[in-house]
Coordinates of C-alpha atoms in Angstrom, one line a residue:
Chain A
M217 CA 165.4 -167.6 -5.0
R218 CA 166.9 -168.1 -8.4
T219 CA 168.1 -164.9 -9.9
L220 CA 166.9 -164.0 -13.3
P221 CA 169.3 -162.5 -15.8
L222 CA 168.2 -159.2 -17.3
T223 CA 170.1 -156.9 -19.7
L224 CA 169.6 -153.2 -19.5
G225 CA 171.1 -150.5 -21.8
F226 CA 172.2 -147.0 -20.9
M227 CA 174.0 -144.0 -22.2
P228 CA 177.1 -143.0 -20.2
L229 CA 175.5 -140.0 -18.3
V230 CA 175.1 -139.1 -14.6
D231 CA 171.4 -139.8 -14.8
A232 CA 172.0 -143.5 -15.6
A233 CA 172.7 -143.7 -11.8
P234 CA 169.5 -145.5 -10.8
L235 CA 170.4 -148.5 -13.1
V236 CA 174.0 -148.5 -12.0
I237 CA 173.2 -148.3 -8.3
A238 CA 170.4 -150.9 -8.6
R239 CA 173.1 -153.3 -9.9
E240 CA 176.1 -152.3 -7.8
L241 CA 174.4 -151.9 -4.4
G242 CA 172.4 -155.1 -4.6
F243 CA 168.9 -153.6 -5.0
A244 CA 168.4 -155.7 -8.1
E245 CA 169.7 -158.8 -6.5
E246 CA 167.2 -158.2 -3.6
E247 CA 164.5 -158.5 -6.2
G248 CA 166.0 -161.6 -7.7
L249 CA 167.5 -160.0 -10.7
A250 CA 171.0 -160.4 -12.1
L251 CA 171.5 -157.2 -14.1
T252 CA 173.9 -156.8 -17.0
L253 CA 174.4 -153.2 -18.0
Q254 CA 175.3 -152.4 -21.5
S255 CA 176.7 -149.0 -22.4
A256 CA 175.4 -147.7 -25.8
P257 CA 177.3 -145.4 -28.2
S258 CA 174.3 -143.4 -29.3
W259 CA 170.6 -142.9 -28.6
S260 CA 169.5 -144.4 -31.9
T261 CA 171.5 -147.5 -31.2
L262 CA 170.1 -147.8 -27.7
R263 CA 166.6 -147.4 -29.0
D264 CA 167.1 -150.0 -31.8
R265 CA 168.6 -152.5 -29.3
L266 CA 165.6 -152.2 -27.1
V267 CA 163.1 -152.4 -30.0
L268 CA 164.8 -155.5 -31.5
G269 CA 165.0 -157.3 -28.1
Q270 CA 168.8 -157.3 -27.6
I271 CA 168.1 -155.6 -24.3
E272 CA 165.0 -155.8 -22.0
A273 CA 164.9 -152.2 -20.7
A274 CA 166.7 -149.0 -21.2
H275 CA 167.6 -145.6 -19.7
M276 CA 165.8 -143.5 -22.3
L277 CA 165.2 -139.9 -23.1
S278 CA 161.6 -139.3 -22.1
P279 CA 160.5 -138.0 -25.5
V280 CA 161.8 -141.1 -27.4
P281 CA 158.9 -143.5 -26.5
V282 CA 156.5 -140.6 -27.2
A283 CA 158.0 -139.9 -30.6
M284 CA 157.6 -143.6 -31.4
A285 CA 154.0 -143.5 -30.3
L286 CA 153.5 -140.6 -32.7
G287 CA 155.2 -142.5 -35.5
L288 CA 158.2 -140.2 -35.7
G289 CA 161.6 -141.8 -36.3
G290 CA 162.9 -145.3 -35.7
L291 CA 161.2 -148.7 -36.1
P292 CA 157.5 -148.7 -35.5
T293 CA 157.2 -150.3 -32.1
Q294 CA 155.3 -149.4 -29.0
L295 CA 157.5 -148.6 -26.0
D296 CA 156.3 -147.9 -22.4
A297 CA 157.7 -145.6 -19.8
L298 CA 157.4 -147.6 -16.6
S299 CA 158.7 -144.8 -14.4
V300 CA 160.6 -141.6 -14.5
L301 CA 164.3 -142.2 -13.8
S302 CA 165.3 -138.6 -13.1
I303 CA 164.0 -135.0 -13.1
N304 CA 166.1 -132.3 -14.7
G305 CA 169.9 -132.6 -15.1
N306 CA 170.7 -130.8 -18.4
V307 CA 172.7 -127.6 -18.8
I308 CA 172.9 -125.0 -21.5
G309 CA 176.4 -123.9 -22.4
I310 CA 177.8 -121.3 -24.7
S311 CA 181.1 -120.8 -26.5
N312 CA 183.7 -118.6 -24.8
A313 CA 183.4 -116.2 -27.8
L314 CA 179.7 -115.8 -27.1
A315 CA 180.3 -115.5 -23.4
D316 CA 182.8 -112.7 -24.1
Q317 CA 180.3 -110.9 -26.3
L318 CA 177.7 -111.0 -23.5
D319 CA 180.3 -109.8 -21.0
T320 CA 181.3 -106.9 -23.2
A321 CA 177.7 -105.9 -23.7
G322 CA 177.3 -106.0 -20.0
S323 CA 174.4 -108.5 -20.3
T324 CA 175.7 -111.6 -18.7
P325 CA 172.5 -113.0 -17.1
D326 CA 172.2 -114.6 -13.7
F327 CA 172.8 -118.4 -14.0
L328 CA 169.3 -119.2 -12.8
D329 CA 167.4 -116.6 -14.9
A330 CA 166.1 -118.1 -18.1
K331 CA 164.2 -115.0 -19.1
A332 CA 167.3 -112.8 -18.8
A333 CA 169.5 -115.4 -20.6
G334 CA 167.0 -115.5 -23.5
A335 CA 166.9 -111.7 -23.7
A336 CA 170.7 -111.5 -23.7
L337 CA 171.0 -114.0 -26.5
S338 CA 168.3 -112.3 -28.5
S339 CA 169.9 -108.9 -28.0
L340 CA 173.0 -110.0 -29.9
K341 CA 170.8 -110.2 -33.0
K342 CA 172.9 -113.1 -34.5
P343 CA 171.8 -116.5 -35.8
L344 CA 172.6 -119.2 -33.3
R345 CA 173.9 -122.7 -34.0
I346 CA 172.9 -125.0 -31.1
G347 CA 173.8 -128.6 -30.5
V348 CA 171.4 -131.1 -28.9
P349 CA 172.1 -134.8 -28.4
F350 CA 169.0 -136.1 -30.1
P351 CA 166.0 -134.6 -32.0
F352 CA 163.6 -136.3 -29.5
S353 CA 165.0 -135.2 -26.2
M354 CA 164.0 -133.0 -23.2
H355 CA 167.0 -130.9 -24.4
A356 CA 165.3 -130.2 -27.7
E357 CA 162.0 -129.6 -26.0
L358 CA 163.4 -127.2 -23.4
L359 CA 165.4 -125.3 -26.0
H360 CA 162.5 -124.8 -28.4
Y361 CA 160.2 -123.8 -25.5
W362 CA 162.7 -121.3 -24.1
L363 CA 163.9 -119.8 -27.4
A364 CA 160.4 -119.5 -28.8
A365 CA 159.4 -117.5 -25.7
S366 CA 162.5 -115.4 -26.2
G367 CA 161.8 -114.7 -29.9
L368 CA 164.6 -116.7 -31.2
N369 CA 162.8 -119.6 -32.8
T370 CA 162.7 -118.5 -36.4
A371 CA 164.4 -120.6 -39.1
Q372 CA 166.8 -117.7 -39.8
A373 CA 167.8 -117.2 -36.2
L374 CA 168.2 -120.8 -35.1
D375 CA 170.0 -123.8 -36.4
V376 CA 169.6 -126.9 -34.2
R377 CA 172.1 -129.7 -34.8
T378 CA 172.3 -133.2 -33.5
I379 CA 175.6 -133.9 -31.8
P380 CA 176.3 -136.9 -29.5
P381 CA 177.0 -135.9 -25.9
P382 CA 180.7 -137.1 -25.9
L383 CA 181.4 -134.9 -28.9
M384 CA 179.6 -131.8 -27.6
A385 CA 182.6 -130.4 -25.7
D386 CA 184.6 -130.6 -28.9
A387 CA 181.9 -129.1 -31.0
I388 CA 181.7 -126.0 -28.9
A389 CA 185.5 -125.7 -28.4
T390 CA 186.1 -125.9 -32.2
G391 CA 183.3 -123.5 -33.0
E392 CA 181.0 -126.0 -34.8
V393 CA 178.2 -124.7 -32.6
D394 CA 177.7 -121.5 -30.5
A395 CA 175.7 -123.2 -27.8
F396 CA 174.5 -126.5 -26.6
C397 CA 172.0 -128.2 -24.3
V398 CA 173.5 -131.4 -22.9
G399 CA 173.2 -133.9 -20.0
E400 CA 175.8 -134.0 -17.3
P401 CA 178.7 -134.7 -17.0
W402 CA 179.3 -133.2 -20.5
G403 CA 178.5 -129.6 -19.6
S404 CA 181.0 -129.8 -16.7
I405 CA 183.6 -131.5 -18.9
T406 CA 183.3 -128.6 -21.3
V407 CA 184.0 -126.2 -18.4
E408 CA 186.8 -128.4 -17.2
N409 CA 188.5 -128.3 -20.7
G410 CA 188.0 -124.6 -20.9
G411 CA 186.0 -125.0 -24.1
G412 CA 182.9 -123.1 -23.0
T413 CA 180.8 -121.5 -20.3
L414 CA 177.6 -122.7 -18.7
L415 CA 174.7 -120.3 -19.2
L416 CA 171.7 -121.9 -17.6
P417 CA 170.6 -125.2 -16.0
G418 CA 167.7 -126.9 -17.7
A419 CA 165.8 -126.6 -14.4
A420 CA 165.7 -122.8 -14.9
I421 CA 163.4 -123.3 -17.9
W422 CA 161.2 -126.0 -16.4
Q423 CA 161.6 -126.8 -12.7
F424 CA 160.3 -130.3 -12.9
A425 CA 161.1 -131.8 -16.4
P426 CA 160.9 -135.6 -16.7
E427 CA 164.3 -136.2 -18.2
K428 CA 164.9 -139.9 -18.5
V429 CA 162.4 -142.8 -18.2
L430 CA 162.8 -146.5 -17.7
A431 CA 161.6 -147.8 -21.1
V432 CA 160.6 -151.3 -22.1
R433 CA 158.7 -152.8 -25.0
H434 CA 155.0 -152.6 -24.5
E435 CA 154.6 -156.3 -25.3
W436 CA 157.3 -157.2 -22.9
A437 CA 155.7 -155.4 -20.0
A438 CA 152.4 -157.2 -20.8
S439 CA 154.0 -160.7 -21.1
E440 CA 156.4 -160.4 -18.2
P441 CA 154.4 -158.7 -15.4
D442 CA 156.5 -160.3 -12.6
I443 CA 159.9 -159.3 -14.0
T444 CA 158.5 -155.9 -14.8
G445 CA 157.5 -155.4 -11.2
R446 CA 160.9 -156.6 -9.9
L447 CA 162.8 -154.3 -12.2
M448 CA 160.6 -151.3 -11.2
R449 CA 161.1 -152.0 -7.5
A450 CA 164.9 -152.4 -7.8
I451 CA 165.2 -149.1 -9.7
W452 CA 162.8 -147.3 -7.4
K453 CA 164.9 -148.4 -4.3
A454 CA 168.1 -147.2 -6.1
G455 CA 166.4 -143.8 -6.6
R456 CA 165.5 -143.6 -3.0
W457 CA 169.1 -144.4 -2.0
L458 CA 170.4 -141.7 -4.4
D459 CA 168.1 -139.1 -2.8
Q460 CA 170.3 -139.0 0.3
P461 CA 172.9 -136.2 0.0
D462 CA 175.5 -138.2 2.0
K463 CA 175.5 -140.8 -0.7
H464 CA 176.5 -138.5 -3.5
A465 CA 180.3 -139.2 -3.1
T466 CA 179.8 -142.9 -3.2
A467 CA 177.5 -142.7 -6.2
A468 CA 179.9 -140.5 -8.0
E469 CA 182.7 -142.9 -7.3
I470 CA 180.8 -145.9 -8.7
L471 CA 179.7 -143.9 -11.8
S472 CA 183.3 -143.0 -12.5
W473 CA 184.3 -146.6 -13.1
P474 CA 185.4 -147.2 -16.7
E475 CA 182.4 -149.6 -17.5
Y476 CA 180.0 -146.7 -16.6
L477 CA 181.1 -143.1 -17.3
G478 CA 184.9 -143.3 -17.0
V479 CA 184.9 -139.7 -15.9
S480 CA 186.5 -138.5 -12.6
A481 CA 184.2 -138.7 -9.6
E482 CA 184.8 -135.1 -8.8
I483 CA 183.1 -134.0 -12.0
T484 CA 180.3 -136.5 -11.8
E485 CA 179.5 -135.3 -8.2
R486 CA 178.8 -131.8 -9.4
A487 CA 175.4 -132.7 -11.0
L488 CA 174.5 -135.0 -8.1
S489 CA 175.1 -132.3 -5.5
G490 CA 173.9 -129.4 -7.7
N491 CA 177.1 -127.5 -7.1
L492 CA 178.3 -126.6 -10.6
L493 CA 181.4 -124.9 -11.8
I494 CA 180.1 -122.6 -14.5
N495 CA 183.2 -121.2 -16.1
A496 CA 186.9 -121.9 -16.4
R497 CA 187.6 -119.1 -13.9
G498 CA 186.1 -121.3 -11.2
R499 CA 182.9 -119.5 -10.6
S500 CA 180.5 -121.9 -8.8
R501 CA 176.7 -121.9 -8.4
H502 CA 174.3 -124.1 -6.5
V503 CA 171.3 -125.2 -8.5
P504 CA 168.2 -126.3 -6.6
Q505 CA 166.6 -129.3 -8.2
M506 CA 169.6 -129.8 -10.5
M507 CA 168.9 -133.5 -10.8
D508 CA 166.3 -135.5 -8.7
F509 CA 165.8 -139.2 -8.5
F510 CA 163.1 -139.5 -5.8
A511 CA 162.0 -136.4 -3.9
G512 CA 158.5 -134.9 -4.7
A513 CA 157.3 -138.1 -6.4
A514 CA 160.0 -137.6 -9.0
T515 CA 159.7 -141.2 -10.3
F516 CA 155.9 -141.1 -10.8
P517 CA 155.1 -141.2 -14.5
W518 CA 152.5 -138.4 -14.7
K519 CA 150.3 -138.8 -17.8
S520 CA 150.3 -135.0 -18.0
Q521 CA 154.1 -135.0 -18.5
G522 CA 153.7 -137.4 -21.4
A523 CA 150.8 -135.2 -22.8
W524 CA 153.0 -132.1 -22.6
I525 CA 155.8 -133.8 -24.6
G526 CA 153.3 -135.1 -27.1
A527 CA 151.6 -131.7 -27.5
R528 CA 154.9 -129.9 -27.9
M529 CA 156.2 -132.4 -30.5
A530 CA 152.9 -132.3 -32.4
A531 CA 153.2 -128.5 -32.7
R532 CA 156.7 -128.8 -34.1
F533 CA 156.1 -131.7 -36.5
G534 CA 152.7 -130.6 -37.7
L535 CA 150.6 -133.3 -36.1
D536 CA 147.2 -133.0 -34.4
R537 CA 147.9 -131.8 -30.8
A538 CA 145.0 -133.3 -28.9
Q539 CA 145.4 -136.7 -30.5
S540 CA 149.2 -136.7 -30.0
A541 CA 148.8 -135.6 -26.4
A542 CA 146.4 -138.6 -25.8
K543 CA 148.8 -141.1 -27.5
A544 CA 151.7 -139.7 -25.5
A545 CA 149.9 -139.9 -22.2
A546 CA 149.2 -143.6 -22.8
V547 CA 153.0 -144.2 -23.0
F548 CA 153.4 -143.1 -19.3
R549 CA 152.3 -146.2 -17.4
S550 CA 151.2 -144.7 -14.1
D551 CA 148.9 -147.8 -13.8
L552 CA 151.9 -150.1 -13.6
Y553 CA 153.6 -147.8 -11.2
R554 CA 150.6 -148.0 -8.9
R555 CA 150.4 -151.7 -9.2
H556 CA 154.0 -152.5 -8.6
L557 CA 155.3 -149.8 -6.3
G558 CA 152.2 -149.2 -4.2
P559 CA 152.7 -152.3 -2.0
L560 CA 156.3 -151.0 -1.4
G561 CA 155.0 -147.8 0.2
A562 CA 155.7 -145.5 -2.7
D563 CA 153.8 -142.2 -2.6
L564 CA 150.9 -142.6 -5.0
P565 CA 149.1 -139.3 -5.9
A566 CA 145.4 -139.6 -6.0
A567 CA 145.3 -138.5 -9.7
S568 CA 147.6 -139.6 -12.5
E569 CA 147.6 -136.2 -14.2
K570 CA 148.1 -132.7 -13.0
L571 CA 148.4 -129.2 -14.3
E572 CA 152.0 -128.9 -15.4
G573 CA 153.7 -125.7 -14.3
A574 CA 151.2 -124.7 -11.6
L575 CA 153.3 -125.1 -8.5
S576 CA 155.8 -122.4 -7.5
E577 CA 156.3 -123.8 -4.0
P578 CA 156.6 -127.3 -2.6
T579 CA 153.0 -128.3 -2.2
R580 CA 151.0 -130.9 -0.4
A581 CA 149.0 -133.2 -2.6
A582 CA 146.4 -135.9 -1.8
T583 CA 147.6 -139.5 -2.0
D584 CA 145.7 -142.8 -1.6
S585 CA 147.0 -142.9 2.0
G586 CA 147.5 -139.3 3.1
T587 CA 149.6 -136.6 1.6
L588 CA 152.8 -136.2 -0.2
I589 CA 154.9 -133.1 -1.0
L590 CA 155.2 -132.2 -4.7
G591 CA 158.2 -130.2 -5.8
P592 CA 157.8 -126.8 -7.6
D593 CA 157.2 -127.4 -11.3
R594 CA 157.0 -123.9 -12.8
F595 CA 157.9 -123.0 -16.4
F596 CA 160.2 -119.9 -16.6
D597 CA 157.5 -117.9 -18.4
G598 CA 154.7 -118.8 -15.9
Q599 CA 152.7 -120.8 -18.5
V600 CA 150.5 -123.6 -17.2
F601 CA 149.8 -126.7 -19.3
D602 CA 146.4 -128.3 -18.8
P603 CA 146.4 -131.9 -20.1
E604 CA 142.6 -131.5 -20.7
R605 CA 143.2 -128.7 -23.1
P606 CA 146.5 -129.7 -24.9
E607 CA 145.8 -127.4 -27.9
C608 CA 146.4 -124.3 -25.8
Chain B
M98 CA 174.8 -145.0 -65.2
T99 CA 171.4 -144.2 -63.7
D100 CA 171.1 -147.5 -61.9
K101 CA 174.4 -147.1 -60.2
L102 CA 174.0 -146.7 -56.5
T103 CA 175.7 -144.0 -54.5
I104 CA 176.9 -145.5 -51.2
L105 CA 178.4 -143.5 -48.4
I106 CA 180.6 -145.1 -45.8
V107 CA 181.2 -143.2 -42.6
E108 CA 184.5 -144.7 -41.2
P109 CA 187.4 -142.9 -39.7
D110 CA 189.8 -145.8 -40.1
K111 CA 191.2 -145.9 -43.6
T112 CA 192.1 -149.5 -43.7
R113 CA 188.7 -150.5 -42.6
A114 CA 187.0 -148.2 -45.1
E115 CA 189.1 -149.8 -47.9
A116 CA 188.2 -153.3 -46.8
I117 CA 184.5 -152.4 -46.8
I118 CA 184.9 -150.8 -50.3
D119 CA 186.5 -154.1 -51.5
S120 CA 183.7 -156.2 -50.2
L121 CA 181.1 -154.0 -51.8
A122 CA 182.8 -154.0 -55.1
A123 CA 182.0 -157.7 -55.4
T124 CA 178.3 -156.9 -55.4
G125 CA 178.3 -154.6 -58.4
D126 CA 179.4 -151.3 -59.8
H127 CA 178.6 -148.5 -57.3
H128 CA 179.7 -145.0 -56.6
I129 CA 181.3 -145.3 -53.2
R130 CA 182.3 -142.4 -51.1
V131 CA 184.0 -142.4 -47.7
L132 CA 183.6 -139.8 -45.0
S133 CA 186.1 -140.0 -42.2
G134 CA 185.4 -137.1 -40.0
S135 CA 182.3 -136.5 -37.8
T136 CA 182.3 -132.7 -38.0
G137 CA 179.4 -131.5 -40.1
L138 CA 178.4 -135.0 -40.8
A139 CA 174.8 -134.3 -41.4
R140 CA 175.6 -131.5 -43.8
S141 CA 178.0 -133.7 -45.8
V142 CA 175.5 -136.5 -46.1
A143 CA 172.9 -134.0 -47.4
E144 CA 175.3 -132.7 -50.0
M145 CA 176.5 -136.1 -51.2
N146 CA 172.9 -137.3 -51.5
P147 CA 173.7 -141.0 -51.2
D148 CA 171.2 -143.8 -51.8
L149 CA 172.7 -145.8 -48.9
V150 CA 174.7 -144.8 -45.8
L151 CA 176.7 -147.4 -43.9
L152 CA 178.3 -146.8 -40.6
D153 CA 179.5 -148.6 -37.5
M154 CA 176.9 -148.8 -34.8
A155 CA 179.6 -148.1 -32.3
N156 CA 180.1 -144.7 -33.9
P157 CA 178.4 -142.1 -31.7
S158 CA 177.8 -139.9 -34.7
R159 CA 175.0 -142.2 -35.8
D160 CA 172.6 -140.0 -34.0
A161 CA 173.4 -137.2 -36.4
I162 CA 172.5 -139.5 -39.4
D163 CA 169.4 -140.7 -37.6
A164 CA 168.2 -137.1 -37.2
L165 CA 168.3 -136.7 -41.0
T166 CA 165.5 -139.2 -41.3
L167 CA 163.3 -136.4 -39.9
A168 CA 164.6 -133.6 -42.2
S169 CA 162.0 -132.2 -44.5
S170 CA 163.9 -129.4 -46.1
P171 CA 164.5 -130.0 -49.8
L172 CA 168.2 -129.6 -49.4
E173 CA 168.4 -132.5 -47.0
R174 CA 167.4 -135.7 -48.5
P175 CA 165.4 -137.8 -46.2
V176 CA 166.9 -141.2 -45.5
A177 CA 165.3 -144.0 -43.5
M178 CA 167.0 -146.8 -41.8
F179 CA 166.6 -150.0 -43.7
V180 CA 163.6 -151.0 -41.8
D181 CA 160.4 -150.9 -43.8
R182 CA 160.1 -154.2 -42.0
S183 CA 160.0 -156.1 -45.3
D184 CA 163.0 -158.0 -44.0
D185 CA 163.2 -158.1 -40.3
G186 CA 165.9 -160.8 -40.4
L187 CA 168.2 -158.7 -42.4
T188 CA 167.7 -155.7 -40.1
K189 CA 168.4 -157.8 -37.1
A190 CA 171.4 -159.4 -38.7
A191 CA 172.7 -155.9 -39.5
I192 CA 172.2 -154.6 -36.0
E193 CA 173.8 -157.7 -34.5
A194 CA 176.8 -157.3 -36.7
G195 CA 177.0 -153.7 -35.6
V196 CA 176.3 -152.0 -38.9
S197 CA 173.7 -149.3 -39.2
A198 CA 172.3 -148.8 -42.7
Y199 CA 170.3 -145.9 -43.9
V200 CA 168.6 -146.0 -47.3
V201 CA 166.6 -143.6 -49.2
D202 CA 162.9 -144.2 -48.9
G203 CA 161.4 -146.2 -51.6
M204 CA 164.5 -148.0 -52.7
Q205 CA 164.0 -151.6 -53.8
P206 CA 164.9 -154.0 -51.0
D207 CA 166.3 -156.6 -53.5
R208 CA 168.9 -154.1 -54.6
I209 CA 170.0 -153.4 -51.1
K210 CA 170.1 -157.0 -49.8
P211 CA 173.3 -158.1 -51.5
I212 CA 175.1 -155.0 -50.5
L213 CA 174.0 -155.2 -47.0
D214 CA 174.9 -158.9 -46.8
A215 CA 178.4 -158.1 -47.9
A216 CA 178.7 -155.3 -45.4
I217 CA 177.4 -157.5 -42.6
A218 CA 179.9 -160.2 -43.4
R219 CA 182.7 -157.6 -43.3
F220 CA 181.5 -156.1 -40.1
H221 CA 181.3 -159.5 -38.5
M222 CA 184.9 -160.0 -39.5
F223 CA 185.9 -156.7 -37.9
S224 CA 184.2 -157.4 -34.6
R225 CA 186.0 -160.8 -34.5
M226 CA 189.3 -159.1 -35.2
R227 CA 188.5 -156.6 -32.5
S228 CA 187.9 -159.2 -29.9
E229 CA 190.9 -161.2 -31.0
L230 CA 193.1 -158.1 -30.7
A231 CA 191.7 -157.3 -27.2
A232 CA 192.4 -160.9 -26.1
T233 CA 195.9 -160.8 -27.4
K234 CA 196.6 -157.5 -25.8
R235 CA 195.3 -158.8 -22.5
A236 CA 197.3 -162.0 -22.8
L237 CA 200.5 -160.0 -23.4
E238 CA 199.8 -157.7 -20.4
E239 CA 199.1 -160.7 -18.2
R240 CA 202.3 -162.4 -19.3
K241 CA 204.3 -159.2 -18.5
I242 CA 202.8 -159.0 -15.0
I243 CA 203.5 -162.7 -14.4
D244 CA 207.1 -162.3 -15.5
R245 CA 207.5 -159.4 -13.1
A246 CA 205.9 -161.4 -10.3
K247 CA 208.2 -164.3 -11.0
G248 CA 211.2 -161.9 -10.9
I249 CA 210.2 -160.6 -7.5
L250 CA 209.8 -164.0 -6.0
M251 CA 213.1 -165.2 -7.6
R252 CA 215.0 -162.3 -5.9
A253 CA 213.1 -162.3 -2.6
R254 CA 213.0 -166.0 -2.0
N255 CA 216.0 -167.0 -4.0
M256 CA 214.1 -169.5 -6.0
S257 CA 214.3 -170.7 -9.6
E258 CA 211.9 -169.3 -12.3
D259 CA 210.0 -172.6 -12.5
D260 CA 209.6 -172.7 -8.7
A261 CA 208.4 -169.1 -8.7
Y262 CA 205.8 -169.9 -11.3
A263 CA 204.7 -173.0 -9.5
L264 CA 204.3 -171.0 -6.3
I265 CA 202.1 -168.4 -8.0
R266 CA 200.0 -171.1 -9.6
K267 CA 199.6 -173.0 -6.4
T268 CA 198.5 -169.8 -4.5
A269 CA 196.1 -168.9 -7.3
M270 CA 194.5 -172.4 -7.2
S271 CA 194.2 -172.5 -3.4
Q272 CA 192.6 -169.0 -3.4
G273 CA 190.4 -169.7 -6.4
K274 CA 191.9 -166.7 -8.3
K275 CA 193.4 -166.2 -11.7
I276 CA 197.2 -166.5 -12.0
A277 CA 197.4 -163.0 -13.4
D278 CA 195.4 -161.6 -10.4
V279 CA 197.8 -163.2 -7.9
A280 CA 200.7 -161.9 -9.9
Q281 CA 199.2 -158.4 -10.0
A282 CA 198.7 -158.5 -6.2
L283 CA 202.3 -159.4 -5.7
V284 CA 203.6 -156.7 -8.0
T285 CA 201.4 -154.1 -6.3
A286 CA 202.4 -155.2 -2.8
S287 CA 206.1 -155.1 -3.7
E288 CA 205.7 -151.7 -5.2
L289 CA 204.2 -150.5 -2.0
L290 CA 206.9 -152.0 0.1
S291 CA 209.9 -150.8 -2.0

């Protein structure tokens, strides 16, 4: 079989792993694809390269294709989310000064307790400057969701700034921001440099947040169904490989290569294994569901996940919620997922949308061929999102 | 005075910034400002209120500028990337050259085109210079390694420099490898053995 060349773009983050592993361990080759992976300096540049056809597919923040469907930011082009690349993986960190204040007040919250962390920050009664990598990101969505529920979302109390991930560790060390929400390895690097302390993993706010998606141009997916299928299968197999705990060391090693992250394997492995160092004094914590690539139908692009992002964004940018949720749901191509990954034996849920936030335990769900176990997906405040009623 | 454009260049390298200023000067009389740091970038842009922002696409701070296109507060002037799609070719050329351009909404494309054309030409030159520099550096490093490998062979096998080079070349050809790679292997092996 002749291999087809295909160029993919990614941001140097741990959750780019499915693309990297698909290439390096031959899953792409098995599907007849010769992948070239191109590192991008910023999310806007990655997005523009995809839109203008310089690359065929990208490791993308799940809210970016949704934002484009809603006409927010960037060139007006329709992007599709073929599958979810990873669940969770972000961390919230605070400056050492802020950590000291919490310590002095005796209100340092438990690392997995989002409610207590919100209350602790709110009790300081000080405006917060927070860095996020991009305005359309799960980072921004989780922060706004968490801080609104903690009473910290007013314009006086909150100043959210866009800071690219590689500059985040500097921004907090130099006091440009008081806190950040960033993807790994940048939280761990901050701890490693002694520039800040981790306060909370993103998973403590939402246990099953679709973090990155495999994004392509809508037109391209329509005109290249065969290559689309091959790409989806290669990436899905890479995710299945990454799901095995005994592969974390190998994955971390490959990700550490200079053409990918260029960060030591020991630091990269923290997010993969869920064993984080949370402060410079060496305190460590295990985070369940820190970052998932496969388990619990992690890669299935639930339309209700898209709808949640669309509804949240609509509320913030003053758009119609129901319309936005519907547009956003259409971006998540569960139909293509079924078509291309079903024959491979991927777990296919019987429905393409679910209540988001309803499961507090691993739960059996009906599939086309039997059952599958869905991971817990609770929001920290116990809210449930019904995609049929997005205005609530 | 009123029709002078304010152009902001975000560029940490002073020489590069000056070269871009020079190339823009040829397109007319503009107010040109240069911002070198990335700290508080978004705020500075809002304060300077430029008509056009130019920055290297390789600059990670581009996301902070991109975020400004969403700002609605009266203090932060909204800018949009030069993509009203009136000129897809120009946008594409800019992105291929590695320049990101942001202009204030509603600016006449015909005023921007000459400026952007000049910037694109300049950026093309830079990326060529960058690859030339990288190639030169690599060539120099490879030569150093080959020299060291020759030296090792000359000492160990008591051969002339020409013979040492011929042996390395022959080995490389028979193994289908690059001369520099064979030389590197020899240097590494000899470091391990010494």
